[in-house]
Tab-separated table of C-alpha atoms in Angstrom:
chain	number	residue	atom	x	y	z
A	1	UNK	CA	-5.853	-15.632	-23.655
A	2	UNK	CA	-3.626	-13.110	-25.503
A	3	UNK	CA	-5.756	-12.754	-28.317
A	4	UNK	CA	-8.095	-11.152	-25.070
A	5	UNK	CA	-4.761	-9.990	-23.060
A	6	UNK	CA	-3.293	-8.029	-25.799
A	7	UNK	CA	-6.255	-6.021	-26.304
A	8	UNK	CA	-7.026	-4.688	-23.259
A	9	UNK	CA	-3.683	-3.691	-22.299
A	10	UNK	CA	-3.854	-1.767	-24.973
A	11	UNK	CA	-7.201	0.139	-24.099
A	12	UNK	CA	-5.900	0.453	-20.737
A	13	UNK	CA	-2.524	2.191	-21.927
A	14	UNK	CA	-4.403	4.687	-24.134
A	15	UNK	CA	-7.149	5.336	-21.159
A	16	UNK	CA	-3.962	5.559	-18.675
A	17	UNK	CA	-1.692	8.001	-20.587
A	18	UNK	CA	-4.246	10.814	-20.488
A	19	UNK	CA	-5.584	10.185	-16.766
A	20	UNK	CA	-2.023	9.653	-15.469
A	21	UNK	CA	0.505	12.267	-17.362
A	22	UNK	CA	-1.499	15.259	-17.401
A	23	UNK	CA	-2.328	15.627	-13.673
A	24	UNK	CA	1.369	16.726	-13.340
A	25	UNK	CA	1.111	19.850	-15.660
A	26	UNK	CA	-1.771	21.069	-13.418
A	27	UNK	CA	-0.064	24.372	-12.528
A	28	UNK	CA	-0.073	25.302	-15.656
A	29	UNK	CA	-3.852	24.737	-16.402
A	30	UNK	CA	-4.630	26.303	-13.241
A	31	UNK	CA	-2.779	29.277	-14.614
A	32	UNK	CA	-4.827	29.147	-18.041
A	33	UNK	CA	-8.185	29.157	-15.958
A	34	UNK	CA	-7.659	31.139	-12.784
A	35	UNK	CA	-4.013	32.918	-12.874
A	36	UNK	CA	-5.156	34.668	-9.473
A	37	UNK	CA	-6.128	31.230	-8.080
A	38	UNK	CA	-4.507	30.100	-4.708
A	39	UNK	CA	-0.974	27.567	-4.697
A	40	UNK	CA	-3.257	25.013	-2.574
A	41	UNK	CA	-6.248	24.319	-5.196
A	42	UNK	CA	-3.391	22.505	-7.306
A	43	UNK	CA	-3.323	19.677	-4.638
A	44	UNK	CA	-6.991	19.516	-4.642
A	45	UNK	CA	-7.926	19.747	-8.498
A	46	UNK	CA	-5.174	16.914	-8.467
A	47	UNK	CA	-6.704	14.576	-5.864
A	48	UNK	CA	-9.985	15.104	-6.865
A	49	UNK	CA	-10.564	12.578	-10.011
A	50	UNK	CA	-8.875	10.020	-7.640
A	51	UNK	CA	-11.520	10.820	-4.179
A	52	UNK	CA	-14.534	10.811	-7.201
A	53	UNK	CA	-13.388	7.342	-8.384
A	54	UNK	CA	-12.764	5.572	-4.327
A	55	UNK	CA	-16.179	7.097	-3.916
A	56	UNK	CA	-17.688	5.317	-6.397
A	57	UNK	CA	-15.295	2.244	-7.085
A	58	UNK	CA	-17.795	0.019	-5.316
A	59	UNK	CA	-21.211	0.756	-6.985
A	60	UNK	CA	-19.492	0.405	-10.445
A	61	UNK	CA	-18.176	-2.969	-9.033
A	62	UNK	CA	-21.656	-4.185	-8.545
A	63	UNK	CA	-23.148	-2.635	-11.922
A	64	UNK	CA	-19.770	-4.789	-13.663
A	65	UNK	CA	-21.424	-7.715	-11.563
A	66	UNK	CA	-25.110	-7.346	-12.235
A	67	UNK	CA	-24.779	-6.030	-15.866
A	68	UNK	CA	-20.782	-7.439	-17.474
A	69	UNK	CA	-17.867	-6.702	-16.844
A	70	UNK	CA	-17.359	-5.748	-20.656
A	71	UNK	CA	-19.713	-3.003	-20.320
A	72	UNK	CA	-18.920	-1.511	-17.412
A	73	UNK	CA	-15.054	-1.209	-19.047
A	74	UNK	CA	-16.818	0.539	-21.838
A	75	UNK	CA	-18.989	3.102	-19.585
A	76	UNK	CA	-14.976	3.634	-17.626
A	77	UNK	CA	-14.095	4.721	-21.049
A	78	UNK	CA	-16.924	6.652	-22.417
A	79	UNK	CA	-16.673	8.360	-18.950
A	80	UNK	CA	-12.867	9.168	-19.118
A	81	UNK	CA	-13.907	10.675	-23.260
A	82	UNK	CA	-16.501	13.095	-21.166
A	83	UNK	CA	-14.262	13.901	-18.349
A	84	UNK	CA	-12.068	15.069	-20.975
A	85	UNK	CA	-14.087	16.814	-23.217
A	86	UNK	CA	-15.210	18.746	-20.433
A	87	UNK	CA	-12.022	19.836	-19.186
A	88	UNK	CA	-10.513	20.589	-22.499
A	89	UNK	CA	-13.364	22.853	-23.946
A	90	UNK	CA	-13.987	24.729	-20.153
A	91	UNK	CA	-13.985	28.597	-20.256
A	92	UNK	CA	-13.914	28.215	-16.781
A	93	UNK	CA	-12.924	26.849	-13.499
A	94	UNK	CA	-16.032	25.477	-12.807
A	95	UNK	CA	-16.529	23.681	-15.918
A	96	UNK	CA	-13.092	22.081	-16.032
A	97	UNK	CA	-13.590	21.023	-12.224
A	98	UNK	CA	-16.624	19.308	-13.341
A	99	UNK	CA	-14.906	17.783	-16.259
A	100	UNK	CA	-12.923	16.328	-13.570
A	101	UNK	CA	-15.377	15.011	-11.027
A	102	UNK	CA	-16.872	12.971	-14.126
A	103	UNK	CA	-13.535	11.938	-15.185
A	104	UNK	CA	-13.132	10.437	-11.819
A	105	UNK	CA	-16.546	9.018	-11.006
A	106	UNK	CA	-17.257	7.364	-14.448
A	107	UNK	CA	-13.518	6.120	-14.464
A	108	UNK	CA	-11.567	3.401	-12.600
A	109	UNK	CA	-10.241	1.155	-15.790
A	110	UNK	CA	-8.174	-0.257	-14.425
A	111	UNK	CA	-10.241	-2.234	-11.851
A	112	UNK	CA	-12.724	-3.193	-14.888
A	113	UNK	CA	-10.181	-4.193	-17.134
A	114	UNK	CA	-8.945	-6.497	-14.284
A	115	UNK	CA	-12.236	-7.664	-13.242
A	116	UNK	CA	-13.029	-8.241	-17.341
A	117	UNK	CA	-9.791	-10.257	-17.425
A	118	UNK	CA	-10.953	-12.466	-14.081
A	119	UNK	CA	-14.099	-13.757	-16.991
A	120	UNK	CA	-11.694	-14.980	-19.071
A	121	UNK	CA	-8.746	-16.631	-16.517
A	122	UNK	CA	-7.943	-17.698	-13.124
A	123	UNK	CA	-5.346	-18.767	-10.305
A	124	UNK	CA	-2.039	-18.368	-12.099
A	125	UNK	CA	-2.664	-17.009	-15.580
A	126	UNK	CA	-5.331	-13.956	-13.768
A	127	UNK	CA	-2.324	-13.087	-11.621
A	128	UNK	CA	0.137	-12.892	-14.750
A	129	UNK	CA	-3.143	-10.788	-16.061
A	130	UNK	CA	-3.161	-8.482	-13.205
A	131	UNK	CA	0.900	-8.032	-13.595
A	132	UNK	CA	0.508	-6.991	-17.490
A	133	UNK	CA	-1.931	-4.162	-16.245
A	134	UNK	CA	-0.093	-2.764	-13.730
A	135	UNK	CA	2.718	-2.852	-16.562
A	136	UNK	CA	0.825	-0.714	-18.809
A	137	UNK	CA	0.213	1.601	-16.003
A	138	UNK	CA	3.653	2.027	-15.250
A	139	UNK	CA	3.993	2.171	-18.840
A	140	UNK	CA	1.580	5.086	-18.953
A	141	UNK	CA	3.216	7.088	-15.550
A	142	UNK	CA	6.770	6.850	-17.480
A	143	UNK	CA	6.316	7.704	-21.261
A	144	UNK	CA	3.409	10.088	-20.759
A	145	UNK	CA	5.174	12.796	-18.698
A	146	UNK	CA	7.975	13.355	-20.492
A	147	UNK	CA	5.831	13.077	-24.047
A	148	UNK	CA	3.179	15.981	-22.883
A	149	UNK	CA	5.824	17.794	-21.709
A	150	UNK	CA	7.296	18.356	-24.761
A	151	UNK	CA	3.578	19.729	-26.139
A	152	UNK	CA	2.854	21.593	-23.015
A	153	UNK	CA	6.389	23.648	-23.567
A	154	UNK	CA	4.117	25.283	-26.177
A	155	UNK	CA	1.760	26.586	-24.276
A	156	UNK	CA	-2.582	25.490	-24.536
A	157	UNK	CA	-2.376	22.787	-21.786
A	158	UNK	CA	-6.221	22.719	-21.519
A	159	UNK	CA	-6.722	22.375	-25.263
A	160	UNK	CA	-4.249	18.608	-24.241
A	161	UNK	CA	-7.301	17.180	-22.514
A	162	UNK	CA	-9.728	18.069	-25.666
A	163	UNK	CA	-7.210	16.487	-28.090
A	164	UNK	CA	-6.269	13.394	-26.129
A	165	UNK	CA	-9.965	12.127	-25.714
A	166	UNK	CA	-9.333	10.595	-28.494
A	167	UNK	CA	-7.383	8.172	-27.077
A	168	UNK	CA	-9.970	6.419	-24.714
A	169	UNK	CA	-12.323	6.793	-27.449
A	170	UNK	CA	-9.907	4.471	-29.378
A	171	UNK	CA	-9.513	2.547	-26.789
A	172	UNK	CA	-14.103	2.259	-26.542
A	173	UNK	CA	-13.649	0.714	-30.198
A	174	UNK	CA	-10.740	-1.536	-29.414
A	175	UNK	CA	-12.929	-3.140	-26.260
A	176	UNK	CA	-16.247	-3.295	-28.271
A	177	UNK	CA	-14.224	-5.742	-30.519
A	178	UNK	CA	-13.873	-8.016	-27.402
A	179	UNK	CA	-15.977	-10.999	-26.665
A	180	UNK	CA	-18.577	-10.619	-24.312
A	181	UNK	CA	-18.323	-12.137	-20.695
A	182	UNK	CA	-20.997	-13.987	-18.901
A	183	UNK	CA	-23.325	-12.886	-16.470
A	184	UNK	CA	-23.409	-16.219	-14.070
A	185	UNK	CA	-27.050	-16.626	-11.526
A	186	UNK	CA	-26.087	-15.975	-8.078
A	187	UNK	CA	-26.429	-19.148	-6.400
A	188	UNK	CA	-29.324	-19.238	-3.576
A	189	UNK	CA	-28.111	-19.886	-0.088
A	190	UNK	CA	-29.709	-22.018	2.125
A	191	UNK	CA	-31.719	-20.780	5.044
A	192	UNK	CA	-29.217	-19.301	7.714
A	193	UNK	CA	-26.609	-20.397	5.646
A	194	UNK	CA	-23.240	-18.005	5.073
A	195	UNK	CA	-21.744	-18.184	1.906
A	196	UNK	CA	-18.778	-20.653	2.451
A	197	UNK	CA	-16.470	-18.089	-0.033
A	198	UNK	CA	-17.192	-15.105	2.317
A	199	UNK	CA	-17.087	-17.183	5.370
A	200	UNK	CA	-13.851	-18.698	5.051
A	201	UNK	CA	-11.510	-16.180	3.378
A	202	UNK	CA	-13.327	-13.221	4.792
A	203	UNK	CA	-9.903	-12.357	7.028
A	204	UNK	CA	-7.752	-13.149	4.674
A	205	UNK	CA	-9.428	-10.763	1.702
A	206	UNK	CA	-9.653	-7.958	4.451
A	207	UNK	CA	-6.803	-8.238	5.517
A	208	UNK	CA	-5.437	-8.036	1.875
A	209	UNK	CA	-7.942	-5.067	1.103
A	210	UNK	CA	-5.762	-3.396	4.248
A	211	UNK	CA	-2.040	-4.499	3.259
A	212	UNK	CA	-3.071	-2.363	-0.555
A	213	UNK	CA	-4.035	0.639	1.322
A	214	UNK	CA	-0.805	0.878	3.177
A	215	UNK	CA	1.077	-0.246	0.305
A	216	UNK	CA	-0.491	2.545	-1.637
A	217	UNK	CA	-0.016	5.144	0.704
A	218	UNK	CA	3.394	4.393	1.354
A	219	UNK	CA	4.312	4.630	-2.413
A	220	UNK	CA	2.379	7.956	-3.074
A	221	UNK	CA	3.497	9.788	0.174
A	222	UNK	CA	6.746	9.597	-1.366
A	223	UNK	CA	5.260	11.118	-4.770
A	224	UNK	CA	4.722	14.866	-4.511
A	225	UNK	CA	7.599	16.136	-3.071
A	226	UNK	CA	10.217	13.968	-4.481
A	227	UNK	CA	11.383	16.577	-7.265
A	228	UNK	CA	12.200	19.748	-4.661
A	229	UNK	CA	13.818	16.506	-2.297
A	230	UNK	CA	16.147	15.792	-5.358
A	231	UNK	CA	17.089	19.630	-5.931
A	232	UNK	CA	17.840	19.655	-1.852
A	233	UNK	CA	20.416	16.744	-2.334
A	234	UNK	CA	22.246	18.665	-5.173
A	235	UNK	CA	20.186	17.369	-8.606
A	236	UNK	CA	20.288	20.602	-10.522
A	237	UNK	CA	18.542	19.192	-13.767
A	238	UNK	CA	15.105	18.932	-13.872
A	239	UNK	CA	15.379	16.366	-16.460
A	240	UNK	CA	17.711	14.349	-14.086
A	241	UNK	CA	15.124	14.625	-11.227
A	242	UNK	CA	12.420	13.215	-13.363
A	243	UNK	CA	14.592	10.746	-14.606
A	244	UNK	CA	15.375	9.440	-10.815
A	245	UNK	CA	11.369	10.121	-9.776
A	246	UNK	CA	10.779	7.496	-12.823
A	247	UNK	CA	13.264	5.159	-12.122
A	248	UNK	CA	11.327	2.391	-9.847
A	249	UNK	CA	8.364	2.823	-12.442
A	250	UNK	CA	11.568	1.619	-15.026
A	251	UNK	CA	12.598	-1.259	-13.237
A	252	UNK	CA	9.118	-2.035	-13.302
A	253	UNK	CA	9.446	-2.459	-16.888
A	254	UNK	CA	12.213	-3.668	-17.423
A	255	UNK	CA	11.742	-6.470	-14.562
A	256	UNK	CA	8.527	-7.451	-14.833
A	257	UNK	CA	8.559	-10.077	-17.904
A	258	UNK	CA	11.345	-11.740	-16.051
A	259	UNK	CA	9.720	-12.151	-12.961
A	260	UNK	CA	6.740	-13.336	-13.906
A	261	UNK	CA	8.075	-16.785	-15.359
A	262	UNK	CA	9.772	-17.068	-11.764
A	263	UNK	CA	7.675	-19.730	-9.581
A	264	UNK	CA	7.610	-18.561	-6.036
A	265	UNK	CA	4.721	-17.891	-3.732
A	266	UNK	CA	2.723	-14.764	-3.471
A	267	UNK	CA	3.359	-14.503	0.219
A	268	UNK	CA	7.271	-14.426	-0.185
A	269	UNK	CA	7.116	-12.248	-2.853
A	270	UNK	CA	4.439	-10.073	-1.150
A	271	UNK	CA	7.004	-9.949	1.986
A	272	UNK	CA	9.905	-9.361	0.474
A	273	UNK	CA	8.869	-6.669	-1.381
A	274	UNK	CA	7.481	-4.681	1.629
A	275	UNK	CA	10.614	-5.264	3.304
A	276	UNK	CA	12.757	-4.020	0.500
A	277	UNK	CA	10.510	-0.890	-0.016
A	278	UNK	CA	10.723	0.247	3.617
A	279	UNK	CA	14.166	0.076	3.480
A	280	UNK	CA	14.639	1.924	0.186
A	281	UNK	CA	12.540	4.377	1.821
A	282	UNK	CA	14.337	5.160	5.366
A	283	UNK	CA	17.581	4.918	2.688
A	284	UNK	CA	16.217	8.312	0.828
A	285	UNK	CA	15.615	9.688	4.734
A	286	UNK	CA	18.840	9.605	5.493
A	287	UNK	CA	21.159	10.409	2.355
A	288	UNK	CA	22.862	14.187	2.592
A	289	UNK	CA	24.033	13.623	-1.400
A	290	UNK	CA	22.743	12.858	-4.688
A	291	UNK	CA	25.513	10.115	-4.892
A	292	UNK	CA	23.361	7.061	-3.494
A	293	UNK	CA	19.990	8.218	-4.686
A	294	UNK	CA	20.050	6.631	-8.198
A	295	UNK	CA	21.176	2.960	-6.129
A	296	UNK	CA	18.489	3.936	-3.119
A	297	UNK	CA	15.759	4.240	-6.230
A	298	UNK	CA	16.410	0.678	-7.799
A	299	UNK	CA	16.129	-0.601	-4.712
A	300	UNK	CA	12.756	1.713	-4.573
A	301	UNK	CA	11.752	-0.493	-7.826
A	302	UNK	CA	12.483	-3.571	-6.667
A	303	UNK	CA	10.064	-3.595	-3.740
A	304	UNK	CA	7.301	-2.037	-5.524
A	305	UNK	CA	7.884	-4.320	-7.979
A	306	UNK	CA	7.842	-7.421	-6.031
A	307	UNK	CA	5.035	-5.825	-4.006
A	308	UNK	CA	2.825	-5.239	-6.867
A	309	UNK	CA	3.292	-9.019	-7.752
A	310	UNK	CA	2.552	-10.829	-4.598
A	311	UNK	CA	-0.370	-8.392	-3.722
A	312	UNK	CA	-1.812	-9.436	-7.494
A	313	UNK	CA	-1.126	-13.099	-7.071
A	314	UNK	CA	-2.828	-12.977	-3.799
A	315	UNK	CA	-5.933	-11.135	-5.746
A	316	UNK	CA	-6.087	-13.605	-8.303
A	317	UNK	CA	-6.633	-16.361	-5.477
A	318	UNK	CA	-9.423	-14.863	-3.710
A	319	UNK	CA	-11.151	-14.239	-7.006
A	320	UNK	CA	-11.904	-17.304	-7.356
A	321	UNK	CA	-15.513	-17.592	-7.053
A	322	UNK	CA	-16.351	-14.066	-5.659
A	323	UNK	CA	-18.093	-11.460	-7.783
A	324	UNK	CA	-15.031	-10.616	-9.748
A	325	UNK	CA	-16.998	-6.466	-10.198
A	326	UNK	CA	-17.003	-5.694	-6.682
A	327	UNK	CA	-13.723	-7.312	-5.356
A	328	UNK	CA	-11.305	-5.116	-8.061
A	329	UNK	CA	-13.591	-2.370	-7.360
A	330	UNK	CA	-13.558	-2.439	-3.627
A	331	UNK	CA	-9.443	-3.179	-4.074
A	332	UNK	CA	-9.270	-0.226	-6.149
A	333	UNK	CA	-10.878	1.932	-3.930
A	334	UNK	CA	-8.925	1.412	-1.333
A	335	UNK	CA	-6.020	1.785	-3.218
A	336	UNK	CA	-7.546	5.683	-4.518
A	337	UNK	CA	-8.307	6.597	-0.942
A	338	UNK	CA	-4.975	5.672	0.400
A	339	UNK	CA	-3.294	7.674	-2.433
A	340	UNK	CA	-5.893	10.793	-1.937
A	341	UNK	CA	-5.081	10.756	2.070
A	342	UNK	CA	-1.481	10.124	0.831
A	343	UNK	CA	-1.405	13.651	-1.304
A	344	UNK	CA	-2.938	15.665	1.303
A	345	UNK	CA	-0.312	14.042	4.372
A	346	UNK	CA	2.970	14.505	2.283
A	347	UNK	CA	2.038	18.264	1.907
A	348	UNK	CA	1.495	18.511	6.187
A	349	UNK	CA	4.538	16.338	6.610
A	350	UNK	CA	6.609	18.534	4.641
A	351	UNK	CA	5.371	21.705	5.878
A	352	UNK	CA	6.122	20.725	9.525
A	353	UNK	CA	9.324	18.402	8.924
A	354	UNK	CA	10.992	18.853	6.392
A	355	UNK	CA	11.564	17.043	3.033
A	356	UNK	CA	12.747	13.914	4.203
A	357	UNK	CA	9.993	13.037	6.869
A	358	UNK	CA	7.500	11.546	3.759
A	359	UNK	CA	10.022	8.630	3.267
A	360	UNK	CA	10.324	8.266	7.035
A	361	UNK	CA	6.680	7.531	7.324
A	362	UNK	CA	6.474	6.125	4.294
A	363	UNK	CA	9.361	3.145	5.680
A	364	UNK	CA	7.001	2.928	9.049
A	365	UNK	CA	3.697	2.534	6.601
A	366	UNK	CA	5.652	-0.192	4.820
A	367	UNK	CA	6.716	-1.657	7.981
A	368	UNK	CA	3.247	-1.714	9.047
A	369	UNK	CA	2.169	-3.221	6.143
A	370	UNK	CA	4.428	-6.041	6.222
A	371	UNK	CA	3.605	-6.886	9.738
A	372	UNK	CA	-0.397	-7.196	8.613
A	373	UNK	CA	0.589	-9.492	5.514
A	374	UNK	CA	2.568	-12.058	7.711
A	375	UNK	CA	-0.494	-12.135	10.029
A	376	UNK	CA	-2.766	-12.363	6.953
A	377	UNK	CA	-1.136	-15.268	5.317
A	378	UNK	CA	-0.324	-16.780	8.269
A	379	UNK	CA	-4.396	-17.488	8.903
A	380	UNK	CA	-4.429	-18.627	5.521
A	381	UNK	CA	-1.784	-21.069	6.170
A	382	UNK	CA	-3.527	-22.245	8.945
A	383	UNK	CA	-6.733	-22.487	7.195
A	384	UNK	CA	-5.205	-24.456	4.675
A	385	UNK	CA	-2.997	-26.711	7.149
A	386	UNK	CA	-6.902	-27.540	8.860
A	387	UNK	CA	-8.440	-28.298	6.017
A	388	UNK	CA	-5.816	-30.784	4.683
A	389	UNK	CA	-5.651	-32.397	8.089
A	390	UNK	CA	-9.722	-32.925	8.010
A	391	UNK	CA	-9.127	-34.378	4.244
A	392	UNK	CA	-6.785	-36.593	5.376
């Protein structure tokens, strides 16, 4: 498995690090392209790849099912080397906008490299899988930043998205390398007959479909305003205030590997770190200082990381037997829609209340979230505690 692990975490990094540090520098393209353009089309040129990609999350979930999930992880990256080709070589707004739209509607990686890596695992080793992504894409949101930044200081941030194709065209010829996966019949049902996999965990994989969207939106609500939030509490160094903003994605990484050998169930993990994130996030609410906020973001980390973990153990269990295509795409999507509805609430929360009010909701959307994950696992207990009692 890690001579197939290693691999695509590394395609996914190299796909990531374009996709997720350059959005942040989009003032400055937007300034390139259209210096008389309005403050507001920076919010919408940086949603848009995501709302392209929940749009069509789901179709390319069913092409990865019909066609292999190896392939469809190729067209992600072939897409992402168009997107940015586009955008790199625009003379105009409406070329680099369209550079974007493909970017975002050929893309989603990371749900193909996850449903690629469902072809070649399952149950516990998928889940350990679907951690090493998400570390890459943390890896991606904290070393890309602060590495473009030091290029975009220079001036020619378009030209960035020409040059850095190159990296998910590397990361094409690492996954053509990979062995091919399967494409298993789909099995005939009976006459009136409901699939049994769909039938019984139906609840339980909507209800886990719902606990991402929340989780997502209550991390990204958080996102867009957190560097003029740190200046209000007294962080004067911009290099400071991206230093705290990367902080949870840090304990991530440093974290992660530890956890992962731990043996405890998804659904304490899953609970626990809901818990801990909506109280790291009515924590930043209420702070008047700078003093607490480097504490107050650990704590951040340690939700999301424990979070991340249960939510992609309890993925890895209702993969089993599904099509693997259009479960991580349909996951994904919710996951892009509840960060694109995210983006566009922070910026009305902030312009009516304040600052502060994003981690106030984001503590309730946690909150809420929790609350549908004890339900959720709570059928599945049940579920489980039925079916043993019929065995016996």
């Amino acid at each position: 498995m890690m001579r197939i692990l290693g691999p695509v975490l590394t395609a996914h990094y190299l796909a990531a690090f374009t996709a997720l540090g350059l959005p942040i520098f989009m003032p400055r393209v937007l300034a390139e392209l259209a210096p008389g353009a309005p403050d507001w089309l920076v919010g919408v040129l940086y949603v848009l790849p995501t709302i392209c990609t929940a749009l069509t999350a789901s179709a390319w979930g069913r092409f990865s099912d019909t066609y292999g999930r190896k392939l469809s992880l190729m067209r992600a990256q072939v897409g992402l080397v168009i997107g940015f080709v586009l955008a790199g070589t625009a003379p105009n707004l409406a070329v680099f906008v369209l550079g974007l739209i493909v970017q975002g509607t050929c893309g989603g990686s990371m749900a193909a490299a996850n449903a690629y890596l469902s072809t070649q695992s399952q149950g516990a080793t998928l889940s350990r899988s679907l951690d090493w992504t998400q570390f890459s894409a943390r890896l991606a949101m904290v070393s890309a930043p602060p590495l473009l930044g030091l290029v975009t200081g220079a001036g020619q941030t378009l030209q960035l998205y020409l040059y850095l194709a190159a990296l998910p065209a590397l990361a094409l010829a690492i996954t053509w390398w990979l062995p091919t996966d399967t494409i298993a019949a789909k099995p005939k049902a009976s006459a009136g007959q409901v699939p049994v996999a769909f039938a019984d965990d139906r609840r339980e994989l909507f209800g886990l479909y719902g606990v991402q969207f929340l989780f997502c939106f209550a991390m990204v609500v958080t996102f867009p305003y957190f560097i003029p939030y740190s200046e209000r509490l007294g962080v004067g160094n911009d290099s400071m205030a991206g230093l705290l903003y990367s902080l949870p994605h840090l304990v991530y990484l440093l974290a992660m590997p530890w956890l992962r050998s731990r043996q405890t169930p998804s659904q304490r993990r899953l609970f626990g770190g809901l818990f801990l994130l909506a109280l790291a996030c009515a924590a930043h609410g209420v702070l008047h200082s700078a003093a607490w906020l480097a504490p107050v973001r650990v704590l951040y980390g340690a939700g999301m990381l424990l979070a991340f973990s249960g939510i992609n153990r309890a993925l890895s269990e209702c993969a089993s037997g599904r099509p693997a295509g259009r479960l991580f795409g349909t996951f994904d999507a919710c996951g892009k829609w509840a960060g694109a509805l995210a983006g566009v609430c922070a910026g009305a929360l902030v312009h009516r209340y304040g600052l502060s009010m994003p981690f106030f909701v984001a503590a309730a959307v946690s909150a809420l979230a929790l609350s549908l994950a004890v339900y959720t696992f709570r059928f599945q207990t049940q579920r489980q505690r039925h079916v043993a009692t019929n065995d016996a």
